[in-house]
Amino acid sequence: MDASTKLSAHFTIGEFIKTSQDTKNKPGAKYRYTNAEFKQLNLKYVEANFQKMKEFCEKILEPIRAHVIKKYGFKSLGINSGIRCIELNAVIGGAITSQHTQCEAADINCGGTGELTKAIFEDIINGRVEGLDISVISQCILERKEYPGYNTYWIHIGYKTDRWVDYKKSKGVKEVKPEFMVTLTGKPG
């Protein structure tokens, strides 16, 4: 199993394990890893969660990909952030309970504008994506990070697994339904 291994017709492991983080020489960093070392740590997560990741790609990402190609004319669907080992998740400031650390989520982009990303988000949450059963989604969050002179938008989407349902029930949620949210106030971290 390596980065070129397919999870579904159009998604590979490499898309999920990639990261731009490199903290090897970063002063004060709690975890000191190169980009390649983070990828290797992420790959170990795949090996333990391969089947779950295949289901996530087939049930959620493939229908969304087909939708953005058909409706908006895009050639692909990009993954900004997929799997995050515990160390990488800590470095980027991810939530301790992040589904990224469980191989159950991805941050996706279509390379388009904020308006286009918002439109795709609306299509997902309103059930307008053919072949996508929104009941298998744990979370769908429209997110934005602000930079000087521009903003970047993406959609965080999670897969509702038994582990996720058990976690939510342990927090007092009686009926676990998809969570749809918009967080458009992100500042660069």
PDB file of N, CA and C in Angstrom, residues 138-139 160 162-179:
ATOM      1  N   SER A 138     -21.617  13.022   8.500  1.00  0.00           N
ATOM      2  CA  SER A 138     -21.601  13.418   9.912  1.00  0.00           C
ATOM      3  C   SER A 138     -21.639  14.933  10.020  1.00  0.00           C
ATOM      4  N   GLN A 139     -20.775  15.581   9.246  1.00  0.00           N
ATOM      5  CA  GLN A 139     -20.698  17.039   9.247  1.00  0.00           C
ATOM      6  C   GLN A 139     -20.443  17.528   7.825  1.00  0.00           C
ATOM      7  N   LYS A 160     -20.304   9.575   8.528  1.00  0.00           N
ATOM      8  CA  LYS A 160     -20.956   9.133   9.770  1.00  0.00           C
ATOM      9  C   LYS A 160     -20.711   7.637   9.960  1.00  0.00           C
ATOM     10  N   ASP A 162     -19.997   4.282  12.809  1.00  0.00           N
ATOM     11  CA  ASP A 162     -20.470   3.847  14.126  1.00  0.00           C
ATOM     12  C   ASP A 162     -19.670   4.534  15.234  1.00  0.00           C
ATOM     13  N   ARG A 163     -18.364   4.729  15.003  1.00  0.00           N
ATOM     14  CA  ARG A 163     -17.531   5.410  16.000  1.00  0.00           C
ATOM     15  C   ARG A 163     -18.041   6.826  16.246  1.00  0.00           C
ATOM     16  N   TRP A 164     -18.391   7.545  15.165  1.00  0.00           N
ATOM     17  CA  TRP A 164     -18.902   8.915  15.280  1.00  0.00           C
ATOM     18  C   TRP A 164     -20.241   8.927  16.033  1.00  0.00           C
ATOM     19  N   VAL A 165     -21.120   8.005  15.693  1.00  0.00           N
ATOM     20  CA  VAL A 165     -22.430   7.934  16.352  1.00  0.00           C
ATOM     21  C   VAL A 165     -22.246   7.671  17.852  1.00  0.00           C
ATOM     22  N   ASP A 166     -21.377   6.725  18.191  1.00  0.00           N
ATOM     23  CA  ASP A 166     -21.117   6.425  19.607  1.00  0.00           C
ATOM     24  C   ASP A 166     -20.557   7.646  20.330  1.00  0.00           C
ATOM     25  N   TYR A 167     -19.640   8.351  19.672  1.00  0.00           N
ATOM     26  CA  TYR A 167     -19.059   9.562  20.271  1.00  0.00           C
ATOM     27  C   TYR A 167     -20.155  10.603  20.546  1.00  0.00           C
ATOM     28  N   LYS A 168     -21.002  10.869  19.552  1.00  0.00           N
ATOM     29  CA  LYS A 168     -22.059  11.875  19.727  1.00  0.00           C
ATOM     30  C   LYS A 168     -23.039  11.457  20.831  1.00  0.00           C
ATOM     31  N   LYS A 169     -23.379  10.174  20.875  1.00  0.00           N
ATOM     32  CA  LYS A 169     -24.295   9.694  21.915  1.00  0.00           C
ATOM     33  C   LYS A 169     -23.664   9.822  23.300  1.00  0.00           C
ATOM     34  N   SER A 170     -22.346   9.644  23.387  1.00  0.00           N
ATOM     35  CA  SER A 170     -21.665   9.804  24.670  1.00  0.00           C
ATOM     36  C   SER A 170     -21.721  11.254  25.142  1.00  0.00           C
ATOM     37  N   LYS A 171     -21.994  12.175  24.213  1.00  0.00           N
ATOM     38  CA  LYS A 171     -22.122  13.597  24.534  1.00  0.00           C
ATOM     39  C   LYS A 171     -23.577  14.000  24.757  1.00  0.00           C
ATOM     40  N   GLY A 172     -24.489  12.999  24.796  1.00  0.00           N
ATOM     41  CA  GLY A 172     -25.886  13.273  25.100  1.00  0.00           C
ATOM     42  C   GLY A 172     -26.795  13.475  23.900  1.00  0.00           C
ATOM     43  N   VAL A 173     -26.271  13.295  22.696  1.00  0.00           N
ATOM     44  CA  VAL A 173     -27.098  13.434  21.494  1.00  0.00           C
ATOM     45  C   VAL A 173     -27.917  12.160  21.340  1.00  0.00           C
ATOM     46  N   LYS A 174     -29.238  12.297  21.325  1.00  0.00           N
ATOM     47  CA  LYS A 174     -30.109  11.129  21.240  1.00  0.00           C
ATOM     48  C   LYS A 174     -30.241  10.599  19.807  1.00  0.00           C
ATOM     49  N   GLU A 175     -30.441  11.495  18.847  1.00  0.00           N
ATOM     50  CA  GLU A 175     -30.567  11.105  17.443  1.00  0.00           C
ATOM     51  C   GLU A 175     -29.466  11.816  16.653  1.00  0.00           C
ATOM     52  N   VAL A 176     -28.526  11.038  16.133  1.00  0.00           N
ATOM     53  CA  VAL A 176     -27.362  11.607  15.452  1.00  0.00           C
ATOM     54  C   VAL A 176     -27.717  11.857  13.990  1.00  0.00           C
ATOM     55  N   LYS A 177     -27.821  13.138  13.649  1.00  0.00           N
ATOM     56  CA  LYS A 177     -28.149  13.569  12.293  1.00  0.00           C
ATOM     57  C   LYS A 177     -26.960  14.331  11.718  1.00  0.00           C
ATOM     58  N   PRO A 178     -26.930  14.502  10.385  1.00  0.00           N
ATOM     59  CA  PRO A 178     -25.859  15.314   9.799  1.00  0.00           C
ATOM     60  C   PRO A 178     -25.876  16.732  10.368  1.00  0.00           C
ATOM     61  N   GLU A 179     -24.685  17.257  10.617  1.00  0.00           N
ATOM     62  CA  GLU A 179     -24.543  18.628  11.114  1.00  0.00           C
ATOM     63  C   GLU A 179     -24.100  19.502   9.947  1.00  0.00           C
TER      64      GLU A 179
END
